Amino acid sequence: KQEVTQIPAALSVPEGENLVLNCSFTDSAIYNLQWFRQDPGKGLTSLLLIQSSQREQTSGRLNASLDKSSGRSTLYIAASQPGDSATYLCAVSQDAGTYKYIFGTGTRLKVLA
Amino acid sequence: SQTIHQWPATLVQPVGSPLSLECTVEGTSNPNLYWYRQAAGRGLQLLFYSVGIGQISSEVPQNLSASRPQDRQFILSSKKLLLSDSGFYLCAWRPSGPWLDTQYFGPGTRLTVL
């Protein structure tokens, strides 16, 4: 059974720092991996989607990497800002027919001004 | 453009009462639809998914049921709520088809069972 773990559970950093969020999964047979952002009491917003054959994806200050064989993904946030404060979730999909996601428990990020 | 709606936004219900949460998607046809629950201190858990009208798959045994009476409407129900049903319920959709695409999430419903 696939399990997705995110470390750390919470993180507090001063504004301007570069930071790395980690996601690990137990079964490397994934179809894709996705990083989401969730603001308090809100739905999820997609940040980056990495296909299983890809190594990384970039969008603005965000860069996500995928090492499928080792069951790991990292989300790199450059020059963090207070507006980046949110919970970050990673999710893996193993089923190419239904595209069901298995989510990690998230990393709660707080960027201090 | 496509939009997803959920209502109500918040709900407080007594134990043993019925439940009906609604999700609708606009601007697309034949989407895959999903219901997730996010309990306090826990991750997002997939409850149900649907790849077409009347086609519902349940991921976990529980006190809830789902229905898809129309192509872009997904309903989550319960006949008698339990305290453990409290949580944040999220509906999501995805374009049907084999291409790579994300799931798009609704704003969620906060359910408190007292």
mmCIF file of C-alpha atoms in Angstrom:
data_model
loop_
_atom_site.group_PDB
_atom_site.id
_atom_site.type_symbol
_atom_site.label_atom_id
_atom_site.label_comp_id
_atom_site.label_asym_id
_atom_site.label_seq_id
_atom_site.Cartn_x
_atom_site.Cartn_y
_atom_site.Cartn_z
ATOM 1 C CA LYS A 1 0.000 0.000 0.000
ATOM 2 C CA GLN A 2 1.400 3.388 -1.000
ATOM 3 C CA GLU A 3 2.294 5.732 1.831
ATOM 4 C CA VAL A 4 3.353 9.340 1.376
ATOM 5 C CA THR A 5 5.317 11.144 4.062
ATOM 6 C CA GLN A 6 6.275 14.800 4.268
ATOM 7 C CA ILE A 7 9.065 16.214 6.375
ATOM 8 C CA PRO A 8 9.134 18.530 8.202
ATOM 9 C CA ALA A 9 5.559 18.780 9.448
ATOM 10 C CA ALA A 10 6.032 22.473 10.168
ATOM 11 C CA LEU A 11 8.636 25.048 9.251
ATOM 12 C CA SER A 12 9.177 28.663 10.212
ATOM 13 C CA VAL A 13 11.748 30.747 8.350
ATOM 14 C CA PRO A 14 12.656 34.424 7.973
ATOM 15 C CA GLU A 15 11.743 36.164 4.754
ATOM 16 C CA GLY A 16 14.263 35.776 1.934
ATOM 17 C CA GLU A 17 15.488 32.298 2.819
ATOM 18 C CA ASN A 18 15.680 29.502 0.287
ATOM 19 C CA LEU A 19 14.002 26.381 1.588
ATOM 20 C CA VAL A 20 13.381 22.753 0.726
ATOM 21 C CA LEU A 21 10.309 20.681 1.491
ATOM 22 C CA ASN A 22 10.582 16.909 1.315
ATOM 23 C CA CYS A 23 8.159 14.233 0.189
ATOM 24 C CA SER A 24 8.803 10.497 0.191
ATOM 25 C CA PHE A 25 6.686 7.614 -1.072
ATOM 26 C CA THR A 26 7.014 3.893 -0.477
ATOM 27 C CA ASP A 27 6.023 2.502 -3.899
ATOM 28 C CA SER A 28 8.033 3.850 -6.832
ATOM 29 C CA ALA A 29 5.436 2.695 -9.410
ATOM 30 C CA ILE A 30 3.780 6.086 -9.738
ATOM 31 C CA TYR A 31 2.138 7.748 -12.706
ATOM 32 C CA ASN A 32 2.831 11.309 -11.604
ATOM 33 C CA LEU A 33 3.540 13.426 -8.537
ATOM 34 C CA GLN A 34 2.011 16.781 -7.786
ATOM 35 C CA TRP A 35 2.661 19.565 -5.314
ATOM 36 C CA PHE A 36 -0.267 21.591 -3.993
ATOM 37 C CA ARG A 37 -0.650 24.634 -1.806
ATOM 38 C CA GLN A 38 -3.470 24.998 0.727
ATOM 39 C CA ASP A 39 -4.261 28.239 2.495
ATOM 40 C CA PRO A 40 -6.103 27.960 5.861
ATOM 41 C CA GLY A 41 -9.720 26.897 5.392
ATOM 42 C CA LYS A 42 -9.390 26.855 1.609
ATOM 43 C CA GLY A 43 -9.204 24.345 -1.198
ATOM 44 C CA LEU A 44 -6.009 23.188 -2.893
ATOM 45 C CA THR A 45 -4.123 25.004 -5.613
ATOM 46 C CA SER A 46 -1.877 23.063 -7.961
ATOM 47 C CA LEU A 47 1.740 24.254 -8.001
ATOM 48 C CA LEU A 48 3.726 21.761 -10.037
ATOM 49 C CA LEU A 49 2.946 18.459 -11.719
ATOM 50 C CA ILE A 50 5.770 16.038 -12.542
ATOM 51 C CA GLN A 51 5.234 13.100 -14.826
ATOM 52 C CA SER A 52 6.961 9.872 -13.786
ATOM 53 C CA SER A 53 9.417 10.134 -16.695
ATOM 54 C CA GLN A 54 10.457 13.678 -15.750
ATOM 55 C CA ARG A 55 13.130 14.733 -13.283
ATOM 56 C CA GLU A 56 11.960 18.233 -12.426
ATOM 57 C CA GLN A 57 9.549 21.060 -13.106
ATOM 58 C CA THR A 58 9.943 24.777 -12.529
ATOM 59 C CA SER A 59 7.489 27.616 -12.108
ATOM 60 C CA GLY A 60 8.765 31.009 -11.041
ATOM 61 C CA ARG A 61 10.488 30.677 -7.666
ATOM 62 C CA LEU A 62 9.385 27.063 -7.321
ATOM 63 C CA ASN A 63 11.301 24.013 -8.460
ATOM 64 C CA ALA A 64 10.181 20.446 -7.872
ATOM 65 C CA SER A 65 12.382 17.427 -8.440
ATOM 66 C CA LEU A 66 11.495 13.762 -8.633
ATOM 67 C CA ASP A 67 13.684 10.731 -7.997
ATOM 68 C CA LYS A 68 11.258 7.920 -8.630
ATOM 69 C CA SER A 69 13.685 5.078 -7.955
ATOM 70 C CA SER A 70 14.420 6.338 -4.454
ATOM 71 C CA GLY A 71 10.837 7.400 -3.783
ATOM 72 C CA ARG A 72 11.583 11.061 -3.179
ATOM 73 C CA SER A 73 10.526 14.481 -4.313
ATOM 74 C CA THR A 74 11.617 17.917 -3.139
ATOM 75 C CA LEU A 75 9.989 21.301 -3.525
ATOM 76 C CA TYR A 76 12.493 24.134 -3.557
ATOM 77 C CA ILE A 77 11.235 27.648 -2.821
ATOM 78 C CA ALA A 78 13.668 30.448 -3.612
ATOM 79 C CA ALA A 79 13.704 33.776 -1.817
ATOM 80 C CA SER A 80 10.723 32.994 0.389
ATOM 81 C CA GLN A 81 8.086 35.666 1.039
ATOM 82 C CA PRO A 82 5.379 36.029 3.718
ATOM 83 C CA GLY A 83 2.819 35.302 0.995
ATOM 84 C CA ASP A 84 4.305 31.817 0.662
ATOM 85 C CA SER A 85 2.956 30.949 4.111
ATOM 86 C CA ALA A 86 0.594 28.007 3.656
ATOM 87 C CA THR A 87 0.462 24.233 3.920
ATOM 88 C CA TYR A 88 2.203 22.401 1.106
ATOM 89 C CA LEU A 89 0.949 18.964 0.122
ATOM 90 C CA CYS A 90 2.456 16.400 -2.190
ATOM 91 C CA ALA A 91 0.363 13.710 -3.830
ATOM 92 C CA VAL A 92 1.138 10.699 -6.007
ATOM 93 C CA SER A 93 -1.037 9.014 -8.569
ATOM 94 C CA GLN A 94 -0.594 5.340 -9.355
ATOM 95 C CA ASP A 95 -3.680 4.669 -11.428
ATOM 96 C CA ALA A 96 -3.579 5.908 -15.024
ATOM 97 C CA GLY A 97 -7.275 5.164 -15.433
ATOM 98 C CA THR A 98 -8.852 6.950 -12.500
ATOM 99 C CA TYR A 99 -5.963 9.296 -11.588
ATOM 100 C CA LYS A 100 -6.644 8.903 -7.887
ATOM 101 C CA TYR A 101 -4.246 10.775 -5.637
ATOM 102 C CA ILE A 102 -2.658 9.641 -2.384
ATOM 103 C CA PHE A 103 -1.702 12.646 -0.316
ATOM 104 C CA GLY A 104 0.980 13.290 2.244
ATOM 105 C CA THR A 105 0.083 14.992 5.529
ATOM 106 C CA GLY A 106 1.655 18.250 4.469
ATOM 107 C CA THR A 107 4.255 20.763 5.618
ATOM 108 C CA ARG A 108 2.922 23.877 7.299
ATOM 109 C CA LEU A 109 5.163 26.769 6.268
ATOM 110 C CA LYS A 110 5.336 30.162 7.935
ATOM 111 C CA VAL A 111 7.545 32.865 6.437
ATOM 112 C CA LEU A 112 8.238 35.677 8.864
ATOM 113 C CA ALA A 113 8.493 39.268 7.656
ATOM 114 C CA SER B 1 -13.343 28.524 -18.335
ATOM 115 C CA GLN B 2 -14.131 25.800 -15.852
ATOM 116 C CA THR B 3 -15.278 26.418 -12.293
ATOM 117 C CA ILE B 4 -16.159 24.153 -9.413
ATOM 118 C CA HIS B 5 -18.666 25.014 -6.707
ATOM 119 C CA GLN B 6 -19.334 23.461 -3.337
ATOM 120 C CA TRP B 7 -22.040 24.227 -0.842
ATOM 121 C CA PRO B 8 -22.630 24.859 1.866
ATOM 122 C CA ALA B 9 -19.326 26.439 2.897
ATOM 123 C CA THR B 10 -19.841 25.539 6.560
ATOM 124 C CA LEU B 11 -22.250 23.235 8.320
ATOM 125 C CA VAL B 12 -22.912 22.324 11.935
ATOM 126 C CA GLN B 13 -25.031 19.231 12.414
ATOM 127 C CA PRO B 14 -26.083 17.114 15.417
ATOM 128 C CA VAL B 15 -25.059 13.468 15.673
ATOM 129 C CA GLY B 16 -27.611 11.248 13.956
ATOM 130 C CA SER B 17 -28.836 13.877 11.506
ATOM 131 C CA PRO B 18 -28.669 13.414 7.716
ATOM 132 C CA LEU B 19 -26.140 15.082 5.445
ATOM 133 C CA SER B 20 -26.080 16.285 1.866
ATOM 134 C CA LEU B 21 -23.127 18.134 0.382
ATOM 135 C CA GLU B 22 -23.212 19.221 -3.225
ATOM 136 C CA CYS B 23 -20.503 19.802 -5.794
ATOM 137 C CA THR B 24 -21.035 21.076 -9.331
ATOM 138 C CA VAL B 25 -18.616 21.740 -12.150
ATOM 139 C CA GLU B 26 -19.173 24.210 -14.977
ATOM 140 C CA GLY B 27 -17.495 24.583 -18.337
ATOM 141 C CA THR B 28 -16.574 20.980 -19.010
ATOM 142 C CA SER B 29 -18.259 17.688 -19.802
ATOM 143 C CA ASN B 30 -17.808 14.146 -18.543
ATOM 144 C CA PRO B 31 -15.236 15.061 -15.884
ATOM 145 C CA ASN B 32 -13.757 12.644 -13.392
ATOM 146 C CA LEU B 33 -15.065 13.703 -9.958
ATOM 147 C CA TYR B 34 -13.620 13.096 -6.502
ATOM 148 C CA TRP B 35 -14.647 13.565 -2.852
ATOM 149 C CA TYR B 36 -11.874 13.969 -0.255
ATOM 150 C CA ARG B 37 -11.996 14.480 3.490
ATOM 151 C CA GLN B 38 -9.394 16.272 5.570
ATOM 152 C CA ALA B 39 -9.796 15.479 9.252
ATOM 153 C CA ALA B 40 -8.053 17.553 11.915
ATOM 154 C CA GLY B 41 -4.380 16.625 12.112
ATOM 155 C CA ARG B 42 -4.667 14.127 9.297
ATOM 156 C CA GLY B 43 -3.934 14.113 5.609
ATOM 157 C CA LEU B 44 -6.343 14.374 2.732
ATOM 158 C CA GLN B 45 -8.147 11.081 2.222
ATOM 159 C CA LEU B 46 -9.960 10.061 -0.952
ATOM 160 C CA LEU B 47 -13.526 8.949 -0.141
ATOM 161 C CA PHE B 48 -15.210 8.443 -3.530
ATOM 162 C CA TYR B 49 -14.499 8.947 -7.188
ATOM 163 C CA SER B 50 -16.609 8.818 -10.313
ATOM 164 C CA VAL B 51 -15.646 8.472 -13.970
ATOM 165 C CA GLY B 52 -19.204 8.897 -15.281
ATOM 166 C CA ILE B 53 -22.887 9.338 -14.447
ATOM 167 C CA GLY B 54 -24.048 6.705 -11.998
ATOM 168 C CA GLN B 55 -20.533 5.279 -11.657
ATOM 169 C CA ILE B 56 -19.288 5.592 -8.084
ATOM 170 C CA SER B 57 -16.298 3.897 -6.504
ATOM 171 C CA SER B 58 -15.760 3.932 -2.756
ATOM 172 C CA GLU B 59 -12.261 3.992 -1.356
ATOM 173 C CA VAL B 60 -12.911 3.404 2.321
ATOM 174 C CA PRO B 61 -15.756 1.775 4.241
ATOM 175 C CA GLN B 62 -17.621 4.427 6.141
ATOM 176 C CA ASN B 63 -20.842 6.088 7.094
ATOM 177 C CA LEU B 64 -21.046 8.096 3.873
ATOM 178 C CA SER B 65 -22.314 7.546 0.329
ATOM 179 C CA ALA B 66 -21.964 9.419 -2.933
ATOM 180 C CA SER B 67 -24.103 9.851 -6.018
ATOM 181 C CA ARG B 68 -23.717 11.434 -9.440
ATOM 182 C CA PRO B 69 -27.229 12.161 -10.721
ATOM 183 C CA GLN B 70 -25.994 14.431 -13.513
ATOM 184 C CA ASP B 71 -22.786 14.663 -15.517
ATOM 185 C CA ARG B 72 -21.382 17.601 -13.568
ATOM 186 C CA GLN B 73 -23.014 17.085 -10.186
ATOM 187 C CA PHE B 74 -21.525 15.054 -7.345
ATOM 188 C CA ILE B 75 -23.332 14.629 -4.022
ATOM 189 C CA LEU B 76 -22.000 13.333 -0.715
ATOM 190 C CA SER B 77 -24.612 12.011 1.715
ATOM 191 C CA SER B 78 -25.154 10.344 5.024
ATOM 192 C CA LYS B 79 -28.314 9.026 6.665
ATOM 193 C CA LYS B 80 -26.969 9.443 10.209
ATOM 194 C CA LEU B 81 -23.899 11.510 11.000
ATOM 195 C CA LEU B 82 -21.255 10.387 13.494
ATOM 196 C CA LEU B 83 -18.867 12.586 15.465
ATOM 197 C CA SER B 84 -16.026 11.130 13.398
ATOM 198 C CA ASP B 85 -17.583 12.559 10.216
ATOM 199 C CA SER B 86 -16.412 16.024 11.223
ATOM 200 C CA GLY B 87 -13.830 17.475 8.870
ATOM 201 C CA PHE B 88 -13.155 19.538 5.778
ATOM 202 C CA TYR B 89 -14.700 18.028 2.658
ATOM 203 C CA LEU B 90 -13.203 18.813 -0.697
ATOM 204 C CA CYS B 91 -14.578 18.056 -4.129
ATOM 205 C CA ALA B 92 -12.259 17.913 -7.125
ATOM 206 C CA TRP B 93 -12.569 17.365 -10.854
ATOM 207 C CA ARG B 94 -10.251 16.363 -13.628
ATOM 208 C CA PRO B 95 -10.750 16.256 -17.403
ATOM 209 C CA SER B 96 -11.462 12.697 -18.518
ATOM 210 C CA GLY B 97 -8.890 11.158 -20.823
ATOM 211 C CA PRO B 98 -5.411 9.722 -20.743
ATOM 212 C CA TRP B 99 -3.493 12.977 -20.941
ATOM 213 C CA LEU B 100 -1.528 14.343 -18.042
ATOM 214 C CA ASP B 101 -3.497 16.903 -16.072
ATOM 215 C CA THR B 102 -4.065 18.117 -12.565
ATOM 216 C CA GLN B 103 -7.085 17.792 -10.339
ATOM 217 C CA TYR B 104 -8.893 21.070 -9.673
ATOM 218 C CA PHE B 105 -10.267 21.512 -6.193
ATOM 219 C CA GLY B 106 -13.344 23.303 -4.938
ATOM 220 C CA PRO B 107 -13.381 25.698 -1.955
ATOM 221 C CA GLY B 108 -14.470 22.984 0.480
ATOM 222 C CA THR B 109 -17.169 22.481 3.119
ATOM 223 C CA ARG B 110 -16.322 22.610 6.821
ATOM 224 C CA LEU B 111 -18.545 20.087 8.618
ATOM 225 C CA THR B 112 -18.783 20.003 12.404
ATOM 226 C CA VAL B 113 -20.802 17.232 13.999
ATOM 227 C CA LEU B 114 -21.779 17.913 17.614
#
